[in-house]
Amino acid sequence: MYKILLLICIITVIQSKLKVLRPSNLINEYIDYSISNFGIIPFGHRLMGLVDLAYPRNGCSDIQPTYGAHFILIERGNCSHVTKVKNAEKAGYQMAIIGNYNDDPIESDITMADDGYGYQVTIPSIFIKKKHFTILSEKAKDYQIEDSNDEKIMLLLKFDVVQTDKISVIFGLNVQDGESFRIIDEYAPYYNKLEDQNINYTLVYFMMSFNSTILEINQRDSDCICQNRYCVFDPDGSGIATGRDVVQEILRQTCIFQKYPKKWFSYMDQFNFKCSKPQAYSVCSQQIMEIQGIPKKEIQNCFDESFVDQNTSLPTKNYTNAINILLENQMHIYQVAGMNVFPSVLVNAMSYKGQFSGKGIFGEICNSFLTPPPECSSEIEGYKPPVLEQSIILYVLIITTFVVLFSILVFCLFKKLIKRDGERVTQPQVNEMVSQYIKFYEGKDKQKEGSI
């Protein structure tokens, strides 16, 4: 089981590339870049545009508006990345390119973080090395923003995704964070839309482990289960709620998703609005399951049977020497995938970047299909409906021809049988009528002879 999860959950480092189209000899290599954690990212799409250098260079105040260019180069520092990108969008640019202080490798986990105002930004933004930024900005100094676009730098980039036949989606959630519930609520209609597609969904909830074999940190037993193996910090400080209440709710939600994934979305929506006190999670959960038609006994059985003895691997109620299979799997994914932000989403082991929205996640999933289904037509650039292979078309034609010929044969046989049965029934009747007709006229002739 763990090996399967490992294959699914290892983070694949996909380096998206930025290419200079004009001047062709400016940078004779692809430029690595990292994507920001805010703005709407057009996953799977190509962007091509002209480039300006920002005035002021750091982009921390109003930027001179564009005269037709699409991308803008902005120096790092003096204010947040969100402020820079927000000013770039206000100036009419479609993407911001921010240069680093150094030439350290651009890794997938180096991102421009959201300062809390990222929701105000809709354009994407990227982060590049100092050497590449310097070359681009030095060339961009040769012209002014208002100059002819014929001389400006032109760039091409694509926001890469990992494409497979079977899509893996991991939702990283936090029971105590409203943003997690918002994302799930927004994605629910898209889950229904893609219900028949080959997608594997996995839940990973925010938890910690203070087990002595992992970390030597003392944590209150009341905030954990299974000897501090699965813990959540005390949700209300000096109040009566404990981290254990939260961990147990995580386990209930995991069981509901495992048994009734469609109803889980409705459950989460109701839980978010009705269950605000961790100490009452258990009672509140039972009420919502009753409303949603989720069998409470089945969920409780899933809850109980997920605890197994570490030595025998048999179900146990003795939590002292137990591990929980469902929570253990989540902790394993959490560690292997390097998930350190909640909420988060991984599609085909690639971390979703940009502004969180149900439609955005749907778009990345759609672009991750090797052969996107018709439901994704609105999200795919240059979408073409799936085309049947020639062998399948030939097979369909053969079957269709066989069915048509068989139908004709059956019709002919049926017609022949009807004709034969008709002759069998009608011929004696005709013969009898003819005989009666002859007798009638013979009798009439005799009557004439007698009268003479």
Short mmCIF file of C-alpha atoms in Angstrom, two decimals:
data_model
loop_
_atom_site.label_atom_id
_atom_site.label_comp_id
_atom_site.label_asym_id
_atom_site.label_seq_id
_atom_site.Cartn_x
_atom_site.Cartn_y
_atom_site.Cartn_z
CA MET A 1 0.00 0.00 0.00
CA TYR A 2 2.76 2.43 0.96
CA LYS A 3 4.65 1.64 -2.26
CA ILE A 4 1.58 2.54 -4.32
CA LEU A 5 1.19 5.81 -2.45
CA LEU A 6 4.86 6.57 -2.91
CA LEU A 7 4.53 6.22 -6.68
CA ILE A 8 1.51 8.50 -6.71
CA CYS A 9 2.74 11.16 -4.34
CA ILE A 10 6.43 11.83 -5.05
CA ILE A 11 6.73 15.42 -6.22
CA THR A 12 7.85 15.63 -9.83
CA VAL A 13 10.02 18.68 -10.45
CA ILE A 14 8.73 20.07 -13.73
CA GLN A 15 10.72 23.04 -14.95
CA SER A 16 8.63 25.31 -17.12
CA LYS A 17 10.65 27.17 -19.75
CA LEU A 18 10.67 30.74 -21.02
CA LYS A 19 12.07 31.39 -24.49
CA VAL A 20 13.24 34.60 -26.16
CA LEU A 21 11.82 34.79 -29.69
CA ARG A 22 13.18 38.26 -30.54
CA PRO A 23 16.04 39.14 -30.77
CA SER A 24 16.82 35.48 -31.53
CA ASN A 25 20.43 35.72 -30.32
CA LEU A 26 19.72 37.55 -27.05
CA ILE A 27 19.60 34.45 -24.84
CA ASN A 28 20.41 31.17 -26.57
CA GLU A 29 18.85 28.95 -23.92
CA TYR A 30 15.54 28.32 -22.24
CA ILE A 31 14.98 30.38 -19.09
CA ASP A 32 13.87 28.57 -15.95
CA TYR A 33 11.20 30.26 -13.89
CA SER A 34 9.05 29.73 -10.81
CA ILE A 35 5.35 30.58 -10.62
CA SER A 36 3.80 32.81 -7.98
CA ASN A 37 1.26 31.58 -5.44
CA PHE A 38 -1.33 34.17 -6.47
CA GLY A 39 -3.00 35.33 -9.66
CA ILE A 40 -4.82 33.11 -12.16
CA ILE A 41 -2.36 30.69 -13.80
CA PRO A 42 -3.32 29.53 -17.33
CA PHE A 43 -2.09 25.94 -16.91
CA GLY A 44 -1.39 24.14 -20.15
CA HIS A 45 -1.61 27.35 -22.18
CA ARG A 46 1.06 29.27 -24.10
CA LEU A 47 1.62 32.99 -23.64
CA MET A 48 3.51 35.09 -26.18
CA GLY A 49 4.09 38.79 -25.79
CA LEU A 50 6.24 41.90 -25.99
CA VAL A 51 8.28 43.09 -23.00
CA ASP A 52 8.71 46.45 -21.27
CA LEU A 53 10.95 47.50 -18.40
CA ALA A 54 8.96 48.90 -15.48
CA TYR A 55 9.09 52.59 -14.56
CA PRO A 56 9.70 52.81 -11.61
CA ARG A 57 11.98 49.78 -11.82
CA ASN A 58 10.88 48.21 -8.51
CA GLY A 59 7.18 48.47 -9.35
CA CYS A 60 6.29 49.54 -5.81
CA SER A 61 4.19 52.49 -6.96
CA ASP A 62 2.03 53.20 -10.01
CA ILE A 63 3.73 51.86 -13.15
CA GLN A 64 3.71 53.71 -16.47
CA PRO A 65 0.87 52.14 -18.52
CA THR A 66 1.60 49.85 -21.45
CA TYR A 67 1.47 51.00 -25.07
CA GLY A 68 0.79 47.50 -26.38
CA ALA A 69 3.40 45.34 -24.65
CA HIS A 70 2.13 42.33 -22.70
CA PHE A 71 4.87 41.47 -20.17
CA ILE A 72 6.78 43.73 -17.79
CA LEU A 73 10.18 43.32 -16.08
CA ILE A 74 10.23 44.37 -12.41
CA GLU A 75 13.15 44.40 -9.99
CA ARG A 76 12.86 42.55 -6.70
CA GLY A 77 12.75 44.38 -3.37
CA ASN A 78 11.30 47.38 -1.45
CA CYS A 79 7.74 45.99 -1.38
CA SER A 80 5.82 42.73 -1.62
CA HIS A 81 5.59 40.72 -4.85
CA VAL A 82 1.80 41.10 -4.72
CA THR A 83 2.12 44.90 -4.74
CA LYS A 84 4.41 44.77 -7.78
CA VAL A 85 2.12 42.46 -9.74
CA LYS A 86 -0.99 44.42 -8.75
CA ASN A 87 0.63 47.60 -10.11
CA ALA A 88 1.59 45.76 -13.31
CA GLU A 89 -2.00 44.62 -13.81
CA LYS A 90 -3.28 48.13 -13.13
CA ALA A 91 -0.92 49.39 -15.86
CA GLY A 92 -2.49 47.00 -18.37
CA TYR A 93 0.14 44.25 -18.50
CA GLN A 94 -0.83 40.58 -18.80
CA MET A 95 2.12 39.12 -16.84
CA ALA A 96 4.88 40.33 -14.52
CA ILE A 97 8.47 39.00 -14.61
CA ILE A 98 10.40 39.60 -11.40
CA GLY A 99 14.18 39.15 -11.22
CA ASN A 100 15.96 37.50 -8.31
CA TYR A 101 18.94 38.93 -6.42
CA ASN A 102 21.13 35.98 -7.42
CA ASP A 103 21.55 33.05 -9.81
CA ASP A 104 20.52 30.27 -7.45
CA PRO A 105 18.72 27.42 -9.26
CA ILE A 106 15.01 28.00 -9.75
CA GLU A 107 13.38 25.10 -7.92
CA SER A 108 9.71 24.10 -7.97
CA ASP A 109 9.31 25.01 -4.30
CA ILE A 110 10.70 28.54 -4.64
CA THR A 111 7.59 30.63 -5.02
CA MET A 112 6.49 34.22 -4.66
CA ALA A 113 4.22 34.07 -1.65
CA ASP A 114 0.87 35.75 -1.20
CA ASP A 115 0.97 38.59 1.36
CA GLY A 116 -2.76 38.25 2.02
CA TYR A 117 -3.86 40.54 -0.81
CA GLY A 118 -3.21 38.12 -3.67
CA TYR A 119 -6.96 37.73 -4.19
CA GLN A 120 -6.87 41.22 -5.75
CA VAL A 121 -4.55 40.00 -8.53
CA THR A 122 -5.70 38.10 -11.62
CA ILE A 123 -2.63 38.14 -13.92
CA PRO A 124 0.14 35.51 -13.54
CA SER A 125 3.67 36.37 -12.49
CA ILE A 126 6.98 34.53 -12.61
CA PHE A 127 10.39 34.66 -10.95
CA ILE A 128 13.68 34.32 -12.91
CA LYS A 129 17.43 34.29 -12.20
CA LYS A 130 19.40 37.51 -11.92
CA LYS A 131 21.59 36.80 -15.00
CA HIS A 132 18.58 36.33 -17.27
CA PHE A 133 16.75 39.32 -15.80
CA THR A 134 19.82 41.51 -16.28
CA ILE A 135 20.17 40.58 -19.97
CA LEU A 136 16.49 41.21 -20.63
CA SER A 137 16.38 44.50 -18.72
CA GLU A 138 19.57 45.83 -20.37
CA LYS A 139 18.07 45.19 -23.79
CA ALA A 140 14.73 46.68 -22.70
CA LYS A 141 16.56 49.92 -21.78
CA ASP A 142 17.18 50.49 -25.50
CA TYR A 143 13.58 51.56 -26.00
CA GLN A 144 10.87 53.43 -24.16
CA ILE A 145 7.44 52.06 -23.20
CA GLU A 146 5.81 54.34 -25.78
CA ASP A 147 8.18 53.29 -28.61
CA SER A 148 7.18 51.09 -31.54
CA ASN A 149 6.48 47.49 -30.62
CA ASP A 150 8.44 46.28 -33.66
CA GLU A 151 11.74 46.62 -31.78
CA LYS A 152 10.70 45.23 -28.40
CA ILE A 153 11.72 41.90 -26.91
CA MET A 154 9.28 39.07 -27.61
CA LEU A 155 8.94 36.10 -25.24
CA LEU A 156 7.14 32.77 -25.37
CA LEU A 157 6.30 30.57 -22.39
CA LYS A 158 4.03 27.70 -21.48
CA PHE A 159 2.71 26.84 -18.04
CA ASP A 160 3.53 23.14 -18.01
CA VAL A 161 1.49 20.33 -16.48
CA VAL A 162 2.21 16.61 -16.16
CA GLN A 163 -0.04 14.77 -18.62
CA THR A 164 -1.18 11.18 -17.97
CA ASP A 165 -4.06 8.84 -18.80
CA LYS A 166 -5.03 8.59 -15.12
CA ILE A 167 -5.08 11.80 -13.11
CA SER A 168 -3.99 11.92 -9.47
CA VAL A 169 -5.43 14.76 -7.37
CA ILE A 170 -4.41 15.35 -3.75
CA PHE A 171 -6.31 17.86 -1.63
CA GLY A 172 -4.34 19.20 1.34
CA LEU A 173 -6.94 20.42 3.85
CA ASN A 174 -7.15 21.97 7.29
CA VAL A 175 -10.34 21.27 9.27
CA GLN A 176 -9.97 24.57 11.14
CA ASP A 177 -9.40 26.74 8.08
CA GLY A 178 -12.35 28.23 6.20
CA GLU A 179 -10.29 28.53 3.01
CA SER A 180 -10.13 24.72 2.78
CA PHE A 181 -13.92 24.51 2.85
CA ARG A 182 -14.25 27.30 0.27
CA ILE A 183 -12.03 25.42 -2.21
CA ILE A 184 -13.96 22.18 -1.73
CA ASP A 185 -17.29 23.97 -2.14
CA GLU A 186 -16.12 25.66 -5.36
CA TYR A 187 -14.74 22.42 -6.80
CA ALA A 188 -17.85 20.31 -6.02
CA PRO A 189 -19.68 20.99 -9.34
CA TYR A 190 -16.51 20.16 -11.29
CA TYR A 191 -16.13 16.91 -9.36
CA ASN A 192 -19.61 15.95 -10.58
CA LYS A 193 -18.73 17.04 -14.11
CA LEU A 194 -15.64 14.79 -14.16
CA GLU A 195 -17.22 11.96 -12.17
CA ASP A 196 -16.92 9.40 -14.99
CA GLN A 197 -13.29 10.22 -15.81
CA ASN A 198 -10.21 8.29 -14.66
CA ILE A 199 -9.27 10.46 -11.68
CA ASN A 200 -7.96 9.27 -8.31
CA TYR A 201 -8.66 11.68 -5.43
CA THR A 202 -6.74 11.58 -2.13
CA LEU A 203 -7.24 13.63 1.03
CA VAL A 204 -4.37 14.78 3.24
CA TYR A 205 -5.36 16.73 6.35
CA PHE A 206 -3.05 18.93 8.36
CA MET A 207 -1.71 16.93 11.32
CA MET A 208 1.55 16.50 13.20
CA SER A 209 3.28 13.59 14.84
CA PHE A 210 4.98 13.95 18.20
CA ASN A 211 5.66 10.25 18.61
CA SER A 212 8.91 9.65 20.51
CA THR A 213 10.33 7.71 17.58
CA ILE A 214 10.01 10.76 15.32
CA LEU A 215 10.38 13.92 17.40
CA GLU A 216 11.35 14.42 21.00
CA ILE A 217 8.73 17.05 21.75
CA ASN A 218 6.32 16.83 24.62
CA GLN A 219 2.76 17.33 23.51
CA ARG A 220 -0.39 16.98 25.59
CA ASP A 221 -1.99 13.56 25.21
CA SER A 222 -5.38 15.25 24.96
CA ASP A 223 -4.34 16.79 21.64
CA CYS A 224 -3.32 13.45 20.12
CA ILE A 225 -4.32 9.83 19.61
CA CYS A 226 -2.19 6.66 19.45
CA GLN A 227 0.60 7.76 21.79
CA ASN A 228 1.09 11.21 20.21
CA ARG A 229 1.35 9.71 16.74
CA TYR A 230 -1.45 11.84 15.24
CA CYS A 231 -1.86 15.31 16.73
CA VAL A 232 -3.36 18.75 16.17
CA PHE A 233 -2.55 21.76 18.32
CA ASP A 234 -5.14 22.73 20.93
CA PRO A 235 -7.79 24.62 18.92
CA ASP A 236 -9.01 26.95 21.68
CA GLY A 237 -6.18 27.37 24.19
CA SER A 238 -7.65 27.29 27.67
CA GLY A 239 -11.08 26.17 26.41
CA ILE A 240 -12.50 22.66 26.71
CA ALA A 241 -11.80 21.63 23.10
CA THR A 242 -8.74 19.52 22.36
CA GLY A 243 -6.64 18.61 19.37
CA ARG A 244 -7.98 15.07 19.71
CA ASP A 245 -11.47 16.35 18.80
CA VAL A 246 -10.00 17.66 15.54
CA VAL A 247 -8.04 14.47 14.77
CA GLN A 248 -11.15 12.35 15.26
CA GLU A 249 -13.11 14.61 12.90
CA ILE A 250 -10.32 14.26 10.32
CA LEU A 251 -10.76 10.50 10.55
CA ARG A 252 -14.57 10.76 10.19
CA GLN A 253 -14.26 12.98 7.12
CA THR A 254 -11.73 10.58 5.61
CA CYS A 255 -14.13 7.65 6.11
CA ILE A 256 -17.03 9.59 4.60
CA PHE A 257 -14.97 10.45 1.52
CA GLN A 258 -13.82 6.85 1.20
CA LYS A 259 -17.38 5.47 1.36
CA TYR A 260 -19.50 8.27 -0.11
CA PRO A 261 -17.33 10.77 -2.04
CA LYS A 262 -20.24 12.68 -3.62
CA LYS A 263 -22.00 13.11 -0.28
CA TRP A 264 -18.69 14.16 1.29
CA PHE A 265 -18.85 17.46 -0.62
CA SER A 266 -22.31 18.22 0.81
CA TYR A 267 -21.15 17.10 4.25
CA MET A 268 -18.20 19.50 4.12
CA ASP A 269 -20.45 22.39 3.10
CA GLN A 270 -22.81 21.74 6.04
CA PHE A 271 -19.96 21.11 8.49
CA ASN A 272 -18.35 24.44 7.64
CA PHE A 273 -21.50 26.38 8.58
CA LYS A 274 -22.89 24.32 11.44
CA CYS A 275 -19.90 22.89 13.34
CA SER A 276 -17.89 25.78 14.75
CA LYS A 277 -16.92 24.31 18.14
CA PRO A 278 -14.34 21.48 18.08
CA GLN A 279 -15.64 20.01 21.36
CA ALA A 280 -18.99 19.44 19.60
CA TYR A 281 -17.60 18.07 16.34
CA SER A 282 -18.71 14.52 17.14
CA VAL A 283 -22.34 15.42 17.89
CA CYS A 284 -22.54 17.92 15.04
CA SER A 285 -21.08 15.37 12.63
CA GLN A 286 -23.75 12.82 13.53
CA GLN A 287 -26.49 15.36 12.84
CA ILE A 288 -25.09 16.24 9.41
CA MET A 289 -24.71 12.59 8.44
CA GLU A 290 -28.35 12.08 9.38
CA ILE A 291 -29.41 15.00 7.16
CA GLN A 292 -27.24 13.89 4.22
CA GLY A 293 -28.36 10.25 4.39
CA ILE A 294 -24.89 8.95 5.24
CA PRO A 295 -25.10 5.66 7.22
CA LYS A 296 -23.64 6.56 10.60
CA LYS A 297 -22.99 2.95 11.57
CA GLU A 298 -20.99 2.29 8.43
CA ILE A 299 -18.84 5.37 9.03
CA GLN A 300 -18.31 4.35 12.66
CA ASN A 301 -17.22 0.88 11.54
CA CYS A 302 -14.73 2.47 9.13
CA PHE A 303 -13.52 4.66 12.01
CA ASP A 304 -13.06 1.72 14.39
CA GLU A 305 -11.57 -0.75 11.92
CA SER A 306 -8.88 1.70 10.80
CA PHE A 307 -7.05 1.19 14.11
CA VAL A 308 -4.75 -1.85 13.96
CA ASP A 309 -2.23 -3.35 16.36
CA GLN A 310 1.34 -2.51 15.36
CA ASN A 311 2.48 -6.09 15.95
CA THR A 312 -0.40 -8.18 14.60
CA SER A 313 -1.95 -5.73 12.09
CA LEU A 314 -5.35 -6.81 13.41
CA PRO A 315 -8.12 -4.34 14.35
CA THR A 316 -7.82 -3.19 17.95
CA LYS A 317 -9.47 -0.88 20.43
CA ASN A 318 -6.28 -0.58 22.44
CA TYR A 319 -4.89 2.67 21.07
CA THR A 320 -1.73 2.43 23.18
CA ASN A 321 -0.01 0.14 20.71
CA ALA A 322 -2.06 0.99 17.62
CA ILE A 323 -1.60 2.81 14.39
CA ASN A 324 -4.40 4.15 12.24
CA ILE A 325 -4.16 2.97 8.64
CA LEU A 326 -6.01 5.93 7.13
CA LEU A 327 -4.15 8.59 9.09
CA GLU A 328 -0.82 6.80 8.62
CA ASN A 329 -1.28 6.93 4.84
CA GLN A 330 -1.96 10.65 5.05
CA MET A 331 1.12 11.27 7.17
CA HIS A 332 3.16 9.28 4.67
CA ILE A 333 1.93 11.39 1.73
CA TYR A 334 2.44 14.56 3.77
CA GLN A 335 6.12 13.70 4.33
CA VAL A 336 6.94 12.31 0.87
CA ALA A 337 5.20 15.07 -1.07
CA GLY A 338 6.70 17.78 1.12
CA MET A 339 3.37 19.46 1.70
CA ASN A 340 3.93 22.45 3.97
CA VAL A 341 1.02 24.73 3.04
CA PHE A 342 -2.65 24.07 3.78
CA PRO A 343 -4.87 24.25 1.86
CA SER A 344 -3.01 22.97 -1.17
CA VAL A 345 -3.67 20.88 -4.27
CA LEU A 346 -1.38 18.53 -6.17
CA VAL A 347 -2.33 17.38 -9.68
CA ASN A 348 -0.22 14.50 -10.98
CA ALA A 349 2.22 15.19 -8.14
CA MET A 350 2.69 18.78 -9.31
CA SER A 351 1.79 21.51 -6.85
CA TYR A 352 -1.02 23.83 -7.95
CA LYS A 353 0.17 27.42 -8.04
CA GLY A 354 -1.71 30.66 -8.22
CA GLN A 355 -5.05 31.84 -6.93
CA PHE A 356 -7.09 29.00 -5.47
CA SER A 357 -10.44 28.49 -7.14
CA GLY A 358 -12.56 25.51 -8.12
CA LYS A 359 -12.44 26.54 -11.78
CA GLY A 360 -8.66 26.93 -11.66
CA ILE A 361 -8.20 23.42 -10.25
CA PHE A 362 -10.63 22.08 -12.86
CA GLY A 363 -8.56 23.77 -15.58
CA GLU A 364 -5.31 22.22 -14.39
CA ILE A 365 -6.91 18.75 -14.16
CA CYS A 366 -8.32 19.10 -17.68
CA ASN A 367 -4.96 20.13 -19.11
CA SER A 368 -3.32 17.17 -17.34
CA PHE A 369 -5.21 14.58 -19.43
CA LEU A 370 -3.28 13.07 -22.33
CA THR A 371 -6.64 12.89 -24.10
CA PRO A 372 -8.93 15.51 -22.54
CA PRO A 373 -12.62 14.49 -22.33
CA PRO A 374 -15.39 16.62 -23.93
CA GLU A 375 -16.24 18.03 -20.48
CA CYS A 376 -12.90 19.88 -20.63
CA SER A 377 -13.41 21.54 -24.03
CA SER A 378 -13.74 25.03 -22.48
CA GLU A 379 -10.39 24.72 -20.69
CA ILE A 380 -8.21 23.32 -23.48
CA GLU A 381 -6.47 25.57 -25.97
CA GLY A 382 -7.35 24.37 -29.50
CA TYR A 383 -9.47 21.51 -28.14
CA LYS A 384 -10.24 18.69 -30.57
CA PRO A 385 -12.72 15.92 -29.69
CA PRO A 386 -11.12 12.50 -29.12
CA VAL A 387 -10.68 10.61 -32.42
CA LEU A 388 -11.23 6.87 -32.54
CA GLU A 389 -8.26 4.80 -33.68
CA GLN A 390 -8.48 3.28 -37.16
CA SER A 391 -8.62 -0.26 -35.75
CA ILE A 392 -11.62 0.69 -33.59
CA ILE A 393 -13.35 2.38 -36.54
CA LEU A 394 -12.79 -0.75 -38.69
CA TYR A 395 -14.15 -2.94 -35.91
CA VAL A 396 -17.27 -0.76 -35.60
CA LEU A 397 -17.81 -0.85 -39.38
CA ILE A 398 -17.54 -4.67 -39.45
CA ILE A 399 -20.00 -5.04 -36.59
CA THR A 400 -22.41 -2.54 -38.20
CA THR A 401 -22.24 -4.37 -41.55
CA PHE A 402 -22.85 -7.71 -39.86
CA VAL A 403 -25.88 -6.33 -37.99
CA VAL A 404 -27.35 -4.85 -41.21
CA LEU A 405 -26.86 -8.08 -43.19
CA PHE A 406 -28.26 -10.16 -40.36
CA SER A 407 -31.32 -7.88 -40.17
CA ILE A 408 -31.92 -8.23 -43.95
CA LEU A 409 -31.61 -12.01 -43.71
CA VAL A 410 -34.06 -12.19 -40.81
CA PHE A 411 -36.50 -9.95 -42.71
CA CYS A 412 -36.34 -12.16 -45.81
CA LEU A 413 -36.88 -15.32 -43.79
CA PHE A 414 -39.76 -13.74 -41.94
CA LYS A 415 -41.35 -12.60 -45.22
CA LYS A 416 -40.97 -16.10 -46.69
CA LEU A 417 -42.56 -17.70 -43.62
CA ILE A 418 -45.47 -15.26 -43.73
CA LYS A 419 -46.01 -16.02 -47.42
CA ARG A 420 -45.91 -19.78 -46.87
CA ASP A 421 -48.27 -19.62 -43.90
CA GLY A 422 -50.59 -17.38 -45.90
CA GLU A 423 -50.69 -19.83 -48.76
CA ARG A 424 -51.32 -22.72 -46.37
CA VAL A 425 -54.30 -20.95 -44.83
CA THR A 426 -55.86 -19.22 -47.86
CA GLN A 427 -55.54 -21.96 -50.53
CA PRO A 428 -58.11 -24.35 -48.97
CA GLN A 429 -60.47 -21.41 -48.51
CA VAL A 430 -60.13 -20.45 -52.16
CA ASN A 431 -60.65 -24.04 -53.30
CA GLU A 432 -63.79 -24.35 -51.18
CA MET A 433 -65.18 -21.08 -52.52
CA VAL A 434 -64.54 -22.22 -56.10
CA SER A 435 -66.28 -25.55 -55.40
CA GLN A 436 -69.30 -23.77 -53.93
CA TYR A 437 -69.42 -21.44 -56.93
CA ILE A 438 -69.38 -24.41 -59.35
CA LYS A 439 -72.09 -26.23 -57.40
CA PHE A 440 -74.18 -23.05 -57.35
CA TYR A 441 -74.13 -22.72 -61.13
CA GLU A 442 -74.61 -26.46 -61.69
CA GLY A 443 -77.69 -26.33 -59.43
CA LYS A 444 -79.00 -23.31 -61.32
CA ASP A 445 -78.58 -25.07 -64.67
CA LYS A 446 -80.56 -28.11 -63.43
CA GLN A 447 -83.39 -25.84 -62.29
CA LYS A 448 -83.59 -24.35 -65.81
CA GLU A 449 -83.70 -27.82 -67.42
CA GLY A 450 -86.54 -28.93 -65.04
CA SER A 451 -88.60 -25.90 -65.86
CA ILE A 452 -88.33 -26.60 -69.59
#
